[in-house]
Coordinates of C-alpha atoms and ligand atoms in Angstrom, one line a residue:
X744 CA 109.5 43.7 78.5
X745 CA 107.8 45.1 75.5
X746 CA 106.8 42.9 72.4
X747 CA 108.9 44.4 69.3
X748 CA 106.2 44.3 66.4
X749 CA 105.3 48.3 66.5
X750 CA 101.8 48.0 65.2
X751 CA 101.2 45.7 68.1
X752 CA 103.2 46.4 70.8
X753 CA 101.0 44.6 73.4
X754 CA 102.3 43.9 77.0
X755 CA 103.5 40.2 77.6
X756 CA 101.3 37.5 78.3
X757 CA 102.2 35.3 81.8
X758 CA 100.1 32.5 82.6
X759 CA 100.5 31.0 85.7
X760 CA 98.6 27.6 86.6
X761 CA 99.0 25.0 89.1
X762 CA 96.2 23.1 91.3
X763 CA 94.3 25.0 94.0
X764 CA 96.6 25.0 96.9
X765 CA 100.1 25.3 95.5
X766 CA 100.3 28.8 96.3
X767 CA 100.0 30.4 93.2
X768 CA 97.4 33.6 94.3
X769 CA 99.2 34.8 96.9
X770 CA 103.0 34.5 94.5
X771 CA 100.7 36.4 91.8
X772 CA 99.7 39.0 93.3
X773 CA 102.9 39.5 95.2
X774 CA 105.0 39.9 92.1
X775 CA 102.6 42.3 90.6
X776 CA 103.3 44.3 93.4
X777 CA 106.9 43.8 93.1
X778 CA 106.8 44.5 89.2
X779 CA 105.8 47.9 88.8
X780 CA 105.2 46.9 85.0
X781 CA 102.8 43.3 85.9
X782 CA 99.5 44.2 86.6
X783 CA 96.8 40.8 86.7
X784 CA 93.3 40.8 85.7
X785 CA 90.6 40.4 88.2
X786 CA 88.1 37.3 87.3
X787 CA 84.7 36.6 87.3
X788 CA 83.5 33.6 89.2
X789 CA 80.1 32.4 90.2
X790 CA 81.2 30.7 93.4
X791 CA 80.3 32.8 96.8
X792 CA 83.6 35.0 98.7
X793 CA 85.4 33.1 101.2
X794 CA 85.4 35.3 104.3
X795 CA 87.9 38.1 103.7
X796 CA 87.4 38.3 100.0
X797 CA 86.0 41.6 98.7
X798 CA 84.1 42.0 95.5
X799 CA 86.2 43.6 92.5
X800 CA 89.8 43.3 94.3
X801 CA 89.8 39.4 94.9
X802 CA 87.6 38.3 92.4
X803 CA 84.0 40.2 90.8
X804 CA 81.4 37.8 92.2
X805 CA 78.4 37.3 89.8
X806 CA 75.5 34.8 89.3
X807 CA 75.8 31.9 87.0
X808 CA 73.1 34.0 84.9
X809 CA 75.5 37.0 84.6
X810 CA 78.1 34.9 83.7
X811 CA 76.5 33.1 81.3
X812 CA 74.6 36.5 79.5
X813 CA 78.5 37.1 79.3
X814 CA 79.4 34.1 77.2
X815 CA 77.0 34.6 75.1
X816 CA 78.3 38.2 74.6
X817 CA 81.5 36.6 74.2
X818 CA 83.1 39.3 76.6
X819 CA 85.4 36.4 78.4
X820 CA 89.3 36.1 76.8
X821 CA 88.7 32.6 78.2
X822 CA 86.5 30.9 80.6
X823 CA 86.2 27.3 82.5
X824 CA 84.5 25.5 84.9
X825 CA 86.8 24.6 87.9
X826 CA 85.6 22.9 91.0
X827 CA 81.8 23.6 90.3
X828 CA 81.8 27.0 89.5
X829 CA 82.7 29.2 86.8
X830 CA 85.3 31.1 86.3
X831 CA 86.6 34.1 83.4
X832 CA 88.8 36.1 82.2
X833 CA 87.2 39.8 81.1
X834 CA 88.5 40.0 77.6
X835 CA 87.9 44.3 78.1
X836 CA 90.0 44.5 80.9
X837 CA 92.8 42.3 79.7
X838 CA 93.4 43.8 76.6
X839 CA 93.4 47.3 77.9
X840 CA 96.2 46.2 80.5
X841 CA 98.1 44.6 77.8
X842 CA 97.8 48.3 75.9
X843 CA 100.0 49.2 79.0
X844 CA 101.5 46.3 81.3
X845 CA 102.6 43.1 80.9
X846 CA 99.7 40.9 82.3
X847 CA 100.2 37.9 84.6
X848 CA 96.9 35.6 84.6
X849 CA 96.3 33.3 88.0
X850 CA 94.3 30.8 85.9
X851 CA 93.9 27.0 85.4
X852 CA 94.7 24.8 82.8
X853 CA 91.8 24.6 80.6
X854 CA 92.0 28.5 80.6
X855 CA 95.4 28.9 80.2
X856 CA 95.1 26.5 77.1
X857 CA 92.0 28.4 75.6
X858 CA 94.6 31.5 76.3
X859 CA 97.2 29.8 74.1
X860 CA 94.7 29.4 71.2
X861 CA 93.5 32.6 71.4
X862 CA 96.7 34.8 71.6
X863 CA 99.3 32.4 70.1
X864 CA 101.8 33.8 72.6
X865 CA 102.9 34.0 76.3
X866 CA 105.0 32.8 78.7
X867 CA 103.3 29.6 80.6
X868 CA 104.2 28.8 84.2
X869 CA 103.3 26.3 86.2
X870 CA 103.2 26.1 90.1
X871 CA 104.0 22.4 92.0
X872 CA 103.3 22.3 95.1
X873 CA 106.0 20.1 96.9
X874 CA 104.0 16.8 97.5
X875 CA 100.3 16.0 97.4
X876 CA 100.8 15.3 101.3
X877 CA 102.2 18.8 101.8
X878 CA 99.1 20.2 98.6
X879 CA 96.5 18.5 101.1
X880 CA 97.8 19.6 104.6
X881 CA 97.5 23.4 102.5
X882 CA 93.9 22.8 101.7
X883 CA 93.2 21.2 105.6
X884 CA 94.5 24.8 106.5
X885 CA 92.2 26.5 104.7
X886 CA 89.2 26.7 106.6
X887 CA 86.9 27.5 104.2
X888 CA 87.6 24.0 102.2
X889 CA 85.4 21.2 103.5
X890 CA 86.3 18.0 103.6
X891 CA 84.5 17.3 100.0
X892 CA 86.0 20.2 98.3
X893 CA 89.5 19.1 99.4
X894 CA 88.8 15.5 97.9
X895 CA 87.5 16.9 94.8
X896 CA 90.5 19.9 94.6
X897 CA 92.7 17.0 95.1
X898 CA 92.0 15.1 92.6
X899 CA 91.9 17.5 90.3
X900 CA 95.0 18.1 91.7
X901 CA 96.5 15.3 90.3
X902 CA 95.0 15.7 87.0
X903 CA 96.1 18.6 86.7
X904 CA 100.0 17.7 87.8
X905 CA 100.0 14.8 84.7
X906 CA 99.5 17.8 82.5
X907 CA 102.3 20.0 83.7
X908 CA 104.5 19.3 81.1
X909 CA 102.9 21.7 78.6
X910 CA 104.4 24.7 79.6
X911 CA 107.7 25.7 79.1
X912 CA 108.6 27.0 83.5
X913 CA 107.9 24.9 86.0
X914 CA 108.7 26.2 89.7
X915 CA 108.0 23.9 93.2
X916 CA 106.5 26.2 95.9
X917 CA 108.7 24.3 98.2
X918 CA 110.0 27.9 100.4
X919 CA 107.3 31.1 99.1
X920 CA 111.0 33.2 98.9
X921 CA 112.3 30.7 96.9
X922 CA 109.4 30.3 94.5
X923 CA 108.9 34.0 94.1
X924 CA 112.8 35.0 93.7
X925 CA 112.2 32.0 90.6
X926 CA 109.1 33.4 89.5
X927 CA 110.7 37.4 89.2
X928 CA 113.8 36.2 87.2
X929 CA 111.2 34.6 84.7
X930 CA 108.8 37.2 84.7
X931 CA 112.0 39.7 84.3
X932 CA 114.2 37.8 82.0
Ligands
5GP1091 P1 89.8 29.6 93.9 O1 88.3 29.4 93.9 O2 90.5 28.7 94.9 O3 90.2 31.1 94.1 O4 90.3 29.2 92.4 C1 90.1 28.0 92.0 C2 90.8 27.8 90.6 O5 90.2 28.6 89.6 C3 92.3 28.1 90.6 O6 93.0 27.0 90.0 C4 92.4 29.4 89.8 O7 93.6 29.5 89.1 C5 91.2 29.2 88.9 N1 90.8 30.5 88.3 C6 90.7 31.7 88.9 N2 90.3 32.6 88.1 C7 90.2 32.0 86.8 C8 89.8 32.5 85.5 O8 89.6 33.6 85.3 N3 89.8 31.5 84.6 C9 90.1 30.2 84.8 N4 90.1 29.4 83.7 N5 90.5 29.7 86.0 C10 90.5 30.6 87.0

């Protein structure tokens, strides 16, 4: 799974989008536990922690003044706004990975095309969830959406979906098995 330039040889890029919902977390983090050789990048965001979310394993939660101070020191790979808040990927911690690991990022669409333009490289995946009917019962589930955010997440939803066709895998989270068994024989071929 290791690039062949020698002078280089950085770990492979995955990035996987798809709107909020879909089920893309929960596939990411289960194939880097699956892949001894994926590791992913923990973000920064400036929204709060749902309840169960710990600081530096789910996210590290900052202000919108840290995160900005860190813009400005350019210390984010990439970085976007997404549903109100901010969110970024630490530029230190990815490139140490990739020194090791292949990376697999759990970002959205914005980032994953600031990624593109930064690295030039990668493997782009994007998560459907099976219909906007079954996207929306997801988000109902979720307590800690309200009935805004799932109006807003929706819509951006379907923004997002119109865009899909830019990367090269697309996988429908129609059965998790199913959509994980898909996204390992990417990630390993
Ligand atoms: P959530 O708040 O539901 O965990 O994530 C909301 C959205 O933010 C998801 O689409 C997720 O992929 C995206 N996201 C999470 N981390 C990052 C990041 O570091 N950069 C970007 N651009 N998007 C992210």
């Amino acid at each position: 799974m290791r690039n062949e330039n020698p002078e280089m040889r950085m770990g492979i890029l995955f990035v996987v989008s798809a709107p909020s919902g879909a089920g893309k977390t929960t596939l990411c983090r289960e194939m880097s536990r699956l892949i001894h050789n994926l590791k992913y990048t923990i973000s920064y965001t400036t929204r709060t922690p749902r309840p169960g979310e710990v600081n530096r394993k789910d996210y590290t939660f900052v202000t919108l003044k840290e995160f900005k101070d860190m813009i400005e020191k350019g210390e984010f790979a990439e970085w976007a706004e997404v549903h109100g808040h901010l969110y970024g990927t630490p530029i230190k911690e990815l490139e140490n990975l990739r020194k090791e690991y292949d990376v697999i990022l759990d970002i959205d669409i914005q980032g994953a095309n600031q990624i593109k333009r930064r690295y030039r490289e990668g493997v782009y995946i994007f998560i459907l969830p099976p219909s906007m009917e079954i996207l929306e019962d997801r988000l109902k589930k979720r307590m800690a959406n309200s009935e805004i955010e799932i109006k807003d997440r929706l819509m951006k939803a379907r923004e997002e979906i119109s865009e899909y066709k830019e990367y090269e895998y697309i996988i429908v989270n129609n059965d998790f098995a199913e959509a994980l068994s898909e996204l390992k024989s990417i990630i390993l071929s």
